[in-house]
Amino acid sequence: MSDWNNDCWRTPNNANQPILHLARETFNCRQICLDPCTMSDNPTKAKYFFTESDNFLQQSPSMIYENCWMNPPFSKPAPFLEKMVDWYKSGYVIQAIALLKTGVLHNQSTSKFVEQSSGICFWRSPRIAFIDANGKPKKKADFDCVLIYYGQNVHRFRNSFGRYGIIRCV
């Protein structure tokens, strides 16, 4: 995880790309409960969060989290996705959304976790314009992204994210 800062692509939440708003809409909440891959200033404003120094991969669940938003380091998403799915399947996370590159759909180390999801949103154009570690917009990503949903409210996921992408329910 030493490349965390070089791999930090904060999630935008603006009029053109209201991604965090859509996640809260899907979760039917005002505040994200858990963000296991965030910065110390907690840009998602999650109630509970883990930074690089907290190392989510070394954590054990200590409570039940109503929802989880995860935008893991894109260079190595597999262990983060595996851990989040494990917490979801074990009942420690009730519902979750992971923002990932579309490559995870065909990657052997991550595709098995994608197959366990309830729904997938293929974010359509324009590509996501992430925010850098200093809070400044980066240029639009040169890759496509998916949002992967785990939970029982797939209809809410479809209604929220369907306005911005193509939805596939699993």
Short mmCIF file of N, CA and C in Angstrom, two decimals:
data_model
loop_
_atom_site.label_atom_id
_atom_site.label_comp_id
_atom_site.label_asym_id
_atom_site.label_seq_id
_atom_site.Cartn_x
_atom_site.Cartn_y
_atom_site.Cartn_z
N MET A 1 0.81 -1.19 0.00
CA MET A 1 0.00 0.00 0.00
C MET A 1 0.86 1.25 0.00
N SER A 2 2.15 1.15 -0.24
CA SER A 2 3.02 2.31 -0.21
C SER A 2 2.73 3.28 -1.34
N ASP A 3 2.06 2.86 -2.38
CA ASP A 3 1.73 3.74 -3.50
C ASP A 3 0.36 4.39 -3.34
N TRP A 4 -0.21 4.32 -2.15
CA TRP A 4 -1.57 4.81 -1.90
C TRP A 4 -1.76 6.23 -2.43
N ASN A 5 -0.86 7.17 -2.07
CA ASN A 5 -1.03 8.55 -2.50
C ASN A 5 -0.93 8.71 -4.01
N ASN A 6 -0.10 7.90 -4.66
CA ASN A 6 0.00 7.96 -6.12
C ASN A 6 -1.21 7.33 -6.78
N ASP A 7 -1.93 6.52 -6.04
CA ASP A 7 -3.07 5.77 -6.56
C ASP A 7 -4.39 6.34 -6.01
N CYS A 8 -4.32 7.53 -5.44
CA CYS A 8 -5.50 8.14 -4.81
C CYS A 8 -6.31 8.91 -5.85
N TRP A 9 -7.47 8.40 -6.13
CA TRP A 9 -8.40 9.04 -7.05
C TRP A 9 -9.71 9.23 -6.29
N ARG A 10 -9.89 10.39 -5.70
CA ARG A 10 -11.10 10.65 -4.94
C ARG A 10 -12.32 10.69 -5.85
N THR A 11 -13.42 10.27 -5.30
CA THR A 11 -14.67 10.20 -6.04
C THR A 11 -15.28 11.58 -6.20
N PRO A 12 -15.62 11.97 -7.42
CA PRO A 12 -16.29 13.27 -7.60
C PRO A 12 -17.73 13.20 -7.11
N ASN A 13 -18.22 14.35 -6.74
CA ASN A 13 -19.62 14.45 -6.33
C ASN A 13 -20.10 15.85 -6.70
N ASN A 14 -20.35 16.03 -7.99
CA ASN A 14 -20.78 17.33 -8.48
C ASN A 14 -22.01 17.17 -9.36
N ALA A 15 -22.47 18.25 -9.94
CA ALA A 15 -23.70 18.21 -10.74
C ALA A 15 -23.62 17.24 -11.91
N ASN A 16 -22.45 17.16 -12.56
CA ASN A 16 -22.30 16.26 -13.71
C ASN A 16 -22.05 14.82 -13.31
N GLN A 17 -21.43 14.63 -12.18
CA GLN A 17 -21.08 13.29 -11.71
C GLN A 17 -21.36 13.17 -10.21
N PRO A 18 -22.64 13.08 -9.85
CA PRO A 18 -23.03 13.05 -8.43
C PRO A 18 -22.91 11.65 -7.82
N ILE A 19 -21.75 11.07 -7.95
CA ILE A 19 -21.59 9.65 -7.60
C ILE A 19 -21.88 9.36 -6.13
N LEU A 20 -21.33 10.17 -5.23
CA LEU A 20 -21.58 9.91 -3.81
C LEU A 20 -23.05 10.19 -3.46
N HIS A 21 -23.65 11.17 -4.09
CA HIS A 21 -25.08 11.43 -3.88
C HIS A 21 -25.89 10.21 -4.31
N LEU A 22 -25.54 9.63 -5.45
CA LEU A 22 -26.25 8.44 -5.94
C LEU A 22 -26.06 7.25 -5.01
N ALA A 23 -24.87 7.13 -4.44
CA ALA A 23 -24.62 6.04 -3.47
C ALA A 23 -25.50 6.23 -2.25
N ARG A 24 -25.54 7.46 -1.71
CA ARG A 24 -26.40 7.71 -0.54
C ARG A 24 -27.87 7.50 -0.89
N GLU A 25 -28.25 7.86 -2.10
CA GLU A 25 -29.63 7.62 -2.56
C GLU A 25 -29.93 6.12 -2.60
N THR A 26 -29.00 5.35 -3.12
CA THR A 26 -29.15 3.89 -3.17
C THR A 26 -29.25 3.31 -1.76
N PHE A 27 -28.39 3.81 -0.88
CA PHE A 27 -28.38 3.31 0.51
C PHE A 27 -29.55 3.85 1.32
N ASN A 28 -30.26 4.85 0.76
CA ASN A 28 -31.37 5.49 1.46
C ASN A 28 -30.89 6.07 2.79
N CYS A 29 -29.82 6.87 2.72
CA CYS A 29 -29.23 7.44 3.92
C CYS A 29 -28.69 8.83 3.63
N ARG A 30 -28.43 9.58 4.67
CA ARG A 30 -27.81 10.90 4.52
C ARG A 30 -26.29 10.81 4.60
N GLN A 31 -25.81 9.82 5.33
CA GLN A 31 -24.37 9.68 5.55
C GLN A 31 -23.93 8.26 5.24
N ILE A 32 -22.82 8.15 4.54
CA ILE A 32 -22.22 6.84 4.29
C ILE A 32 -21.72 6.32 5.63
N CYS A 33 -21.97 5.07 5.90
CA CYS A 33 -21.59 4.48 7.18
C CYS A 33 -20.11 4.13 7.22
N LEU A 34 -19.60 3.41 6.20
CA LEU A 34 -18.22 2.94 6.19
C LEU A 34 -17.55 3.24 4.86
N ASP A 35 -16.36 3.82 4.94
CA ASP A 35 -15.49 3.99 3.77
C ASP A 35 -14.15 3.39 4.16
N PRO A 36 -13.85 2.18 3.68
CA PRO A 36 -12.63 1.50 4.11
C PRO A 36 -11.36 1.92 3.37
N CYS A 37 -11.46 2.81 2.40
CA CYS A 37 -10.30 3.21 1.60
C CYS A 37 -10.32 4.72 1.39
N THR A 38 -10.08 5.47 2.43
CA THR A 38 -10.19 6.92 2.29
C THR A 38 -8.93 7.61 2.80
N MET A 39 -8.95 8.92 2.70
CA MET A 39 -7.85 9.76 3.17
C MET A 39 -8.16 10.24 4.58
N SER A 40 -7.18 10.77 5.26
CA SER A 40 -7.38 11.20 6.64
C SER A 40 -8.42 12.31 6.77
N ASP A 41 -8.64 13.11 5.72
CA ASP A 41 -9.66 14.16 5.80
C ASP A 41 -11.05 13.62 5.47
N ASN A 42 -11.17 12.33 5.20
CA ASN A 42 -12.44 11.65 5.01
C ASN A 42 -13.36 12.39 4.03
N PRO A 43 -12.95 12.51 2.76
CA PRO A 43 -13.74 13.30 1.81
C PRO A 43 -15.17 12.78 1.57
N THR A 44 -15.44 11.52 1.85
CA THR A 44 -16.80 11.02 1.68
C THR A 44 -17.67 11.35 2.90
N LYS A 45 -17.02 11.83 3.97
CA LYS A 45 -17.70 12.16 5.22
C LYS A 45 -18.40 10.95 5.84
N ALA A 46 -17.78 9.78 5.66
CA ALA A 46 -18.32 8.55 6.23
C ALA A 46 -18.24 8.59 7.76
N LYS A 47 -19.20 7.96 8.39
CA LYS A 47 -19.22 7.91 9.85
C LYS A 47 -18.02 7.13 10.38
N TYR A 48 -17.70 6.02 9.72
CA TYR A 48 -16.54 5.20 10.07
C TYR A 48 -15.68 5.06 8.83
N PHE A 49 -14.37 5.11 9.01
CA PHE A 49 -13.50 5.01 7.84
C PHE A 49 -12.13 4.49 8.23
N PHE A 50 -11.45 3.96 7.21
CA PHE A 50 -10.09 3.49 7.36
C PHE A 50 -9.21 4.21 6.34
N THR A 51 -8.07 4.68 6.80
CA THR A 51 -7.09 5.30 5.92
C THR A 51 -5.98 4.29 5.63
N GLU A 52 -5.00 4.71 4.89
CA GLU A 52 -3.87 3.81 4.60
C GLU A 52 -3.22 3.32 5.89
N SER A 53 -3.03 4.22 6.84
CA SER A 53 -2.37 3.81 8.09
C SER A 53 -3.24 2.87 8.93
N ASP A 54 -4.57 2.93 8.76
CA ASP A 54 -5.47 2.01 9.47
C ASP A 54 -5.47 0.63 8.82
N ASN A 55 -5.15 0.57 7.55
CA ASN A 55 -5.05 -0.65 6.75
C ASN A 55 -6.28 -1.57 6.88
N PHE A 56 -7.28 -1.25 6.12
CA PHE A 56 -8.52 -2.04 6.09
C PHE A 56 -8.24 -3.53 5.94
N LEU A 57 -7.23 -3.89 5.18
CA LEU A 57 -6.94 -5.30 4.94
C LEU A 57 -6.55 -6.05 6.21
N GLN A 58 -6.15 -5.32 7.24
CA GLN A 58 -5.77 -5.94 8.51
C GLN A 58 -6.87 -5.83 9.57
N GLN A 59 -8.00 -5.24 9.21
CA GLN A 59 -9.08 -5.01 10.17
C GLN A 59 -10.00 -6.22 10.30
N SER A 60 -10.58 -6.35 11.49
CA SER A 60 -11.66 -7.31 11.74
C SER A 60 -12.90 -6.49 12.04
N PRO A 61 -14.05 -6.93 11.57
CA PRO A 61 -15.26 -6.14 11.84
C PRO A 61 -15.58 -6.11 13.33
N SER A 62 -15.98 -4.92 13.80
CA SER A 62 -16.29 -4.78 15.21
C SER A 62 -17.76 -4.42 15.42
N MET A 63 -18.48 -4.28 14.32
CA MET A 63 -19.89 -3.93 14.39
C MET A 63 -20.54 -4.25 13.05
N ILE A 64 -21.84 -4.00 12.94
CA ILE A 64 -22.54 -4.15 11.66
C ILE A 64 -22.66 -2.76 11.04
N TYR A 65 -22.23 -2.65 9.80
CA TYR A 65 -22.28 -1.39 9.05
C TYR A 65 -23.47 -1.42 8.11
N GLU A 66 -24.33 -0.42 8.20
CA GLU A 66 -25.52 -0.36 7.35
C GLU A 66 -25.17 -0.30 5.88
N ASN A 67 -24.08 0.39 5.55
CA ASN A 67 -23.66 0.51 4.15
C ASN A 67 -22.16 0.77 4.08
N CYS A 68 -21.62 0.52 2.91
CA CYS A 68 -20.18 0.70 2.69
C CYS A 68 -19.96 1.26 1.29
N TRP A 69 -19.22 2.35 1.22
CA TRP A 69 -18.78 2.92 -0.05
C TRP A 69 -17.30 2.61 -0.17
N MET A 70 -16.86 2.06 -1.30
CA MET A 70 -15.45 1.74 -1.46
C MET A 70 -14.94 2.15 -2.83
N ASN A 71 -13.92 2.99 -2.83
CA ASN A 71 -13.17 3.38 -4.01
C ASN A 71 -11.72 3.01 -3.69
N PRO A 72 -11.35 1.72 -3.93
CA PRO A 72 -10.03 1.24 -3.51
C PRO A 72 -8.92 1.73 -4.42
N PRO A 73 -7.67 1.55 -3.99
CA PRO A 73 -6.56 1.86 -4.89
C PRO A 73 -6.73 1.06 -6.19
N PHE A 74 -6.77 1.74 -7.31
CA PHE A 74 -7.06 1.09 -8.59
C PHE A 74 -5.94 0.17 -9.06
N SER A 75 -4.73 0.36 -8.56
CA SER A 75 -3.62 -0.50 -9.00
C SER A 75 -3.70 -1.89 -8.39
N LYS A 76 -4.41 -2.02 -7.25
CA LYS A 76 -4.49 -3.30 -6.58
C LYS A 76 -5.85 -3.45 -5.87
N PRO A 77 -6.95 -3.52 -6.66
CA PRO A 77 -8.27 -3.55 -6.02
C PRO A 77 -8.67 -4.92 -5.45
N ALA A 78 -8.08 -6.00 -5.94
CA ALA A 78 -8.55 -7.35 -5.58
C ALA A 78 -8.61 -7.61 -4.08
N PRO A 79 -7.55 -7.34 -3.30
CA PRO A 79 -7.65 -7.66 -1.88
C PRO A 79 -8.71 -6.82 -1.15
N PHE A 80 -8.90 -5.59 -1.59
CA PHE A 80 -9.91 -4.73 -0.97
C PHE A 80 -11.32 -5.22 -1.31
N LEU A 81 -11.52 -5.58 -2.58
CA LEU A 81 -12.82 -6.09 -2.99
C LEU A 81 -13.12 -7.41 -2.27
N GLU A 82 -12.13 -8.27 -2.19
CA GLU A 82 -12.32 -9.55 -1.50
C GLU A 82 -12.72 -9.33 -0.03
N LYS A 83 -12.04 -8.42 0.64
CA LYS A 83 -12.33 -8.15 2.06
C LYS A 83 -13.74 -7.57 2.22
N MET A 84 -14.10 -6.61 1.36
CA MET A 84 -15.42 -6.01 1.46
C MET A 84 -16.52 -7.05 1.21
N VAL A 85 -16.33 -7.89 0.20
CA VAL A 85 -17.32 -8.93 -0.10
C VAL A 85 -17.40 -9.93 1.05
N ASP A 86 -16.29 -10.24 1.66
CA ASP A 86 -16.30 -11.13 2.83
C ASP A 86 -17.12 -10.53 3.96
N TRP A 87 -16.94 -9.25 4.23
CA TRP A 87 -17.72 -8.59 5.28
C TRP A 87 -19.20 -8.57 4.91
N TYR A 88 -19.49 -8.36 3.63
CA TYR A 88 -20.89 -8.36 3.18
C TYR A 88 -21.50 -9.76 3.35
N LYS A 89 -20.83 -10.77 2.86
CA LYS A 89 -21.35 -12.13 2.95
C LYS A 89 -21.46 -12.61 4.40
N SER A 90 -20.63 -12.08 5.28
CA SER A 90 -20.66 -12.46 6.69
C SER A 90 -21.70 -11.65 7.47
N GLY A 91 -22.35 -10.69 6.83
CA GLY A 91 -23.39 -9.91 7.49
C GLY A 91 -22.90 -8.68 8.24
N TYR A 92 -21.61 -8.35 8.13
CA TYR A 92 -21.09 -7.16 8.80
C TYR A 92 -21.35 -5.89 7.99
N VAL A 93 -21.59 -6.04 6.71
CA VAL A 93 -21.98 -4.93 5.83
C VAL A 93 -23.31 -5.33 5.22
N ILE A 94 -24.32 -4.47 5.35
CA ILE A 94 -25.66 -4.78 4.86
C ILE A 94 -25.76 -4.55 3.35
N GLN A 95 -25.18 -3.45 2.87
CA GLN A 95 -25.13 -3.20 1.43
C GLN A 95 -23.87 -2.39 1.14
N ALA A 96 -23.37 -2.51 -0.08
CA ALA A 96 -22.11 -1.86 -0.43
C ALA A 96 -22.07 -1.52 -1.91
N ILE A 97 -21.27 -0.51 -2.22
CA ILE A 97 -20.98 -0.14 -3.61
C ILE A 97 -19.48 0.04 -3.73
N ALA A 98 -18.90 -0.56 -4.76
CA ALA A 98 -17.48 -0.41 -5.05
C ALA A 98 -17.33 0.26 -6.42
N LEU A 99 -16.48 1.26 -6.48
CA LEU A 99 -16.15 1.95 -7.74
C LEU A 99 -14.82 1.39 -8.23
N LEU A 100 -14.84 0.82 -9.44
CA LEU A 100 -13.66 0.13 -9.96
C LEU A 100 -13.50 0.36 -11.46
N LYS A 101 -12.32 0.07 -11.96
CA LYS A 101 -12.10 0.06 -13.42
C LYS A 101 -12.86 -1.12 -14.00
N THR A 102 -13.29 -0.99 -15.25
CA THR A 102 -14.04 -2.08 -15.87
C THR A 102 -13.18 -3.34 -16.02
N GLY A 103 -11.89 -3.22 -15.99
CA GLY A 103 -11.00 -4.37 -16.11
C GLY A 103 -11.25 -5.43 -15.06
N VAL A 104 -11.83 -5.06 -13.91
CA VAL A 104 -12.09 -6.05 -12.86
C VAL A 104 -13.07 -7.11 -13.32
N LEU A 105 -13.89 -6.78 -14.32
CA LEU A 105 -14.90 -7.72 -14.79
C LEU A 105 -14.26 -8.93 -15.46
N HIS A 106 -13.06 -8.75 -16.00
CA HIS A 106 -12.40 -9.82 -16.75
C HIS A 106 -11.12 -10.31 -16.08
N ASN A 107 -10.80 -9.75 -14.92
CA ASN A 107 -9.60 -10.13 -14.21
C ASN A 107 -9.90 -11.34 -13.33
N GLN A 108 -9.09 -12.35 -13.44
CA GLN A 108 -9.33 -13.60 -12.72
C GLN A 108 -9.38 -13.40 -11.20
N SER A 109 -8.57 -12.47 -10.68
CA SER A 109 -8.54 -12.28 -9.22
C SER A 109 -9.73 -11.48 -8.69
N THR A 110 -10.47 -10.82 -9.56
CA THR A 110 -11.60 -10.01 -9.09
C THR A 110 -12.95 -10.43 -9.65
N SER A 111 -12.98 -11.08 -10.79
CA SER A 111 -14.26 -11.39 -11.43
C SER A 111 -15.16 -12.27 -10.56
N LYS A 112 -14.59 -13.14 -9.75
CA LYS A 112 -15.42 -14.00 -8.89
C LYS A 112 -16.17 -13.18 -7.85
N PHE A 113 -15.61 -12.05 -7.43
CA PHE A 113 -16.30 -11.19 -6.47
C PHE A 113 -17.36 -10.34 -7.16
N VAL A 114 -17.11 -9.99 -8.40
CA VAL A 114 -18.10 -9.25 -9.18
C VAL A 114 -19.32 -10.13 -9.42
N GLU A 115 -19.11 -11.40 -9.69
CA GLU A 115 -20.20 -12.34 -9.94
C GLU A 115 -21.11 -12.51 -8.73
N GLN A 116 -20.63 -12.18 -7.54
CA GLN A 116 -21.42 -12.30 -6.32
C GLN A 116 -22.24 -11.04 -6.03
N SER A 117 -22.14 -10.05 -6.91
CA SER A 117 -22.85 -8.79 -6.69
C SER A 117 -24.31 -8.89 -7.09
N SER A 118 -25.08 -7.87 -6.73
CA SER A 118 -26.49 -7.80 -7.09
C SER A 118 -26.72 -7.01 -8.37
N GLY A 119 -25.82 -6.08 -8.65
CA GLY A 119 -25.97 -5.25 -9.84
C GLY A 119 -24.69 -4.52 -10.19
N ILE A 120 -24.59 -4.15 -11.45
CA ILE A 120 -23.41 -3.44 -11.96
C ILE A 120 -23.89 -2.25 -12.78
N CYS A 121 -23.27 -1.10 -12.57
CA CYS A 121 -23.52 0.07 -13.40
C CYS A 121 -22.28 0.34 -14.24
N PHE A 122 -22.44 0.29 -15.55
CA PHE A 122 -21.36 0.66 -16.47
C PHE A 122 -21.51 2.17 -16.68
N TRP A 123 -20.69 2.95 -15.99
CA TRP A 123 -20.78 4.41 -16.06
C TRP A 123 -20.53 4.84 -17.49
N ARG A 124 -21.46 5.60 -18.04
CA ARG A 124 -21.30 6.01 -19.43
C ARG A 124 -20.67 7.38 -19.51
N SER A 125 -20.39 7.77 -20.71
CA SER A 125 -19.73 9.03 -21.00
C SER A 125 -20.50 10.19 -20.38
N PRO A 126 -19.85 11.18 -19.84
CA PRO A 126 -18.40 11.34 -19.88
C PRO A 126 -17.72 10.47 -18.82
N ARG A 127 -16.48 10.15 -19.12
CA ARG A 127 -15.71 9.37 -18.16
C ARG A 127 -15.58 10.15 -16.86
N ILE A 128 -15.37 9.43 -15.79
CA ILE A 128 -15.30 10.05 -14.47
C ILE A 128 -14.08 10.96 -14.37
N ALA A 129 -14.30 12.17 -13.89
CA ALA A 129 -13.23 13.13 -13.64
C ALA A 129 -12.93 13.09 -12.14
N PHE A 130 -11.98 12.27 -11.75
CA PHE A 130 -11.65 12.08 -10.35
C PHE A 130 -11.00 13.34 -9.76
N ILE A 131 -10.88 13.36 -8.45
CA ILE A 131 -10.30 14.47 -7.71
C ILE A 131 -8.96 13.99 -7.14
N ASP A 132 -7.92 14.84 -7.24
CA ASP A 132 -6.61 14.41 -6.74
C ASP A 132 -6.53 14.57 -5.21
N ALA A 133 -5.40 14.19 -4.63
CA ALA A 133 -5.23 14.20 -3.18
C ALA A 133 -5.31 15.61 -2.59
N ASN A 134 -5.13 16.63 -3.42
CA ASN A 134 -5.22 18.01 -2.96
C ASN A 134 -6.62 18.61 -3.16
N GLY A 135 -7.56 17.79 -3.63
CA GLY A 135 -8.92 18.27 -3.84
C GLY A 135 -9.15 18.94 -5.18
N LYS A 136 -8.17 18.85 -6.07
CA LYS A 136 -8.28 19.47 -7.39
C LYS A 136 -8.75 18.44 -8.41
N PRO A 137 -9.61 18.85 -9.34
CA PRO A 137 -10.06 17.90 -10.37
C PRO A 137 -8.89 17.44 -11.23
N LYS A 138 -8.85 16.14 -11.48
CA LYS A 138 -7.90 15.59 -12.44
C LYS A 138 -8.57 15.60 -13.79
N LYS A 139 -7.82 15.39 -14.83
CA LYS A 139 -8.47 15.24 -16.13
C LYS A 139 -9.31 13.97 -16.10
N LYS A 140 -10.24 13.87 -17.01
CA LYS A 140 -11.09 12.68 -17.04
C LYS A 140 -10.24 11.44 -17.19
N ALA A 141 -10.67 10.39 -16.51
CA ALA A 141 -9.94 9.12 -16.55
C ALA A 141 -9.81 8.62 -17.98
N ASP A 142 -8.71 7.94 -18.26
CA ASP A 142 -8.52 7.35 -19.59
C ASP A 142 -8.97 5.90 -19.59
N PHE A 143 -9.86 5.56 -18.67
CA PHE A 143 -10.41 4.21 -18.57
C PHE A 143 -11.88 4.31 -18.19
N ASP A 144 -12.62 3.26 -18.48
CA ASP A 144 -14.03 3.20 -18.10
C ASP A 144 -14.16 2.62 -16.69
N CYS A 145 -15.26 2.98 -16.04
CA CYS A 145 -15.48 2.54 -14.66
C CYS A 145 -16.82 1.82 -14.52
N VAL A 146 -16.89 0.99 -13.50
CA VAL A 146 -18.13 0.33 -13.11
C VAL A 146 -18.35 0.58 -11.63
N LEU A 147 -19.62 0.59 -11.25
CA LEU A 147 -20.01 0.63 -9.85
C LEU A 147 -20.71 -0.67 -9.57
N ILE A 148 -20.23 -1.40 -8.59
CA ILE A 148 -20.73 -2.73 -8.31
C ILE A 148 -21.50 -2.69 -7.00
N TYR A 149 -22.73 -3.15 -7.04
CA TYR A 149 -23.62 -3.09 -5.88
C TYR A 149 -23.82 -4.46 -5.26
N TYR A 150 -23.77 -4.51 -3.94
CA TYR A 150 -24.05 -5.70 -3.15
C TYR A 150 -25.18 -5.35 -2.18
N GLY A 151 -26.27 -6.06 -2.24
CA GLY A 151 -27.35 -5.79 -1.31
C GLY A 151 -28.70 -6.17 -1.88
N GLN A 152 -29.73 -5.92 -1.09
CA GLN A 152 -31.10 -6.30 -1.45
C GLN A 152 -31.86 -5.19 -2.17
N ASN A 153 -31.34 -3.97 -2.20
CA ASN A 153 -32.06 -2.85 -2.79
C ASN A 153 -31.60 -2.56 -4.21
N VAL A 154 -31.51 -3.60 -5.01
CA VAL A 154 -31.03 -3.45 -6.38
C VAL A 154 -31.95 -2.53 -7.19
N HIS A 155 -33.24 -2.50 -6.86
CA HIS A 155 -34.16 -1.59 -7.55
C HIS A 155 -33.77 -0.13 -7.29
N ARG A 156 -33.36 0.17 -6.07
CA ARG A 156 -32.93 1.53 -5.74
C ARG A 156 -31.62 1.85 -6.46
N PHE A 157 -30.71 0.87 -6.52
CA PHE A 157 -29.45 1.04 -7.25
C PHE A 157 -29.75 1.33 -8.72
N ARG A 158 -30.64 0.56 -9.31
CA ARG A 158 -31.02 0.74 -10.72
C ARG A 158 -31.62 2.12 -10.95
N ASN A 159 -32.54 2.54 -10.07
CA ASN A 159 -33.18 3.84 -10.22
C ASN A 159 -32.20 5.00 -10.06
N SER A 160 -31.27 4.87 -9.15
CA SER A 160 -30.30 5.94 -8.90
C SER A 160 -29.24 6.01 -9.99
N PHE A 161 -28.53 4.94 -10.19
CA PHE A 161 -27.39 4.94 -11.12
C PHE A 161 -27.81 4.78 -12.58
N GLY A 162 -29.02 4.27 -12.82
CA GLY A 162 -29.49 4.06 -14.19
C GLY A 162 -29.57 5.31 -15.01
N ARG A 163 -29.65 6.45 -14.35
CA ARG A 163 -29.67 7.74 -15.07
C ARG A 163 -28.30 8.09 -15.63
N TYR A 164 -27.26 7.43 -15.14
CA TYR A 164 -25.89 7.78 -15.52
C TYR A 164 -25.12 6.62 -16.15
N GLY A 165 -25.75 5.48 -16.25
CA GLY A 165 -25.03 4.36 -16.82
C GLY A 165 -25.96 3.24 -17.21
N ILE A 166 -25.38 2.21 -17.73
CA ILE A 166 -26.12 1.03 -18.14
C ILE A 166 -26.07 0.04 -16.97
N ILE A 167 -27.22 -0.43 -16.55
CA ILE A 167 -27.32 -1.30 -15.39
C ILE A 167 -27.50 -2.75 -15.82
N ARG A 168 -26.76 -3.61 -15.19
CA ARG A 168 -26.93 -5.05 -15.36
C ARG A 168 -27.16 -5.65 -13.99
N CYS A 169 -28.29 -6.25 -13.80
CA CYS A 169 -28.58 -6.92 -12.54
C CYS A 169 -28.13 -8.36 -12.63
N VAL A 170 -27.48 -8.80 -11.61
CA VAL A 170 -26.91 -10.15 -11.61
C VAL A 170 -27.89 -11.12 -11.01
#
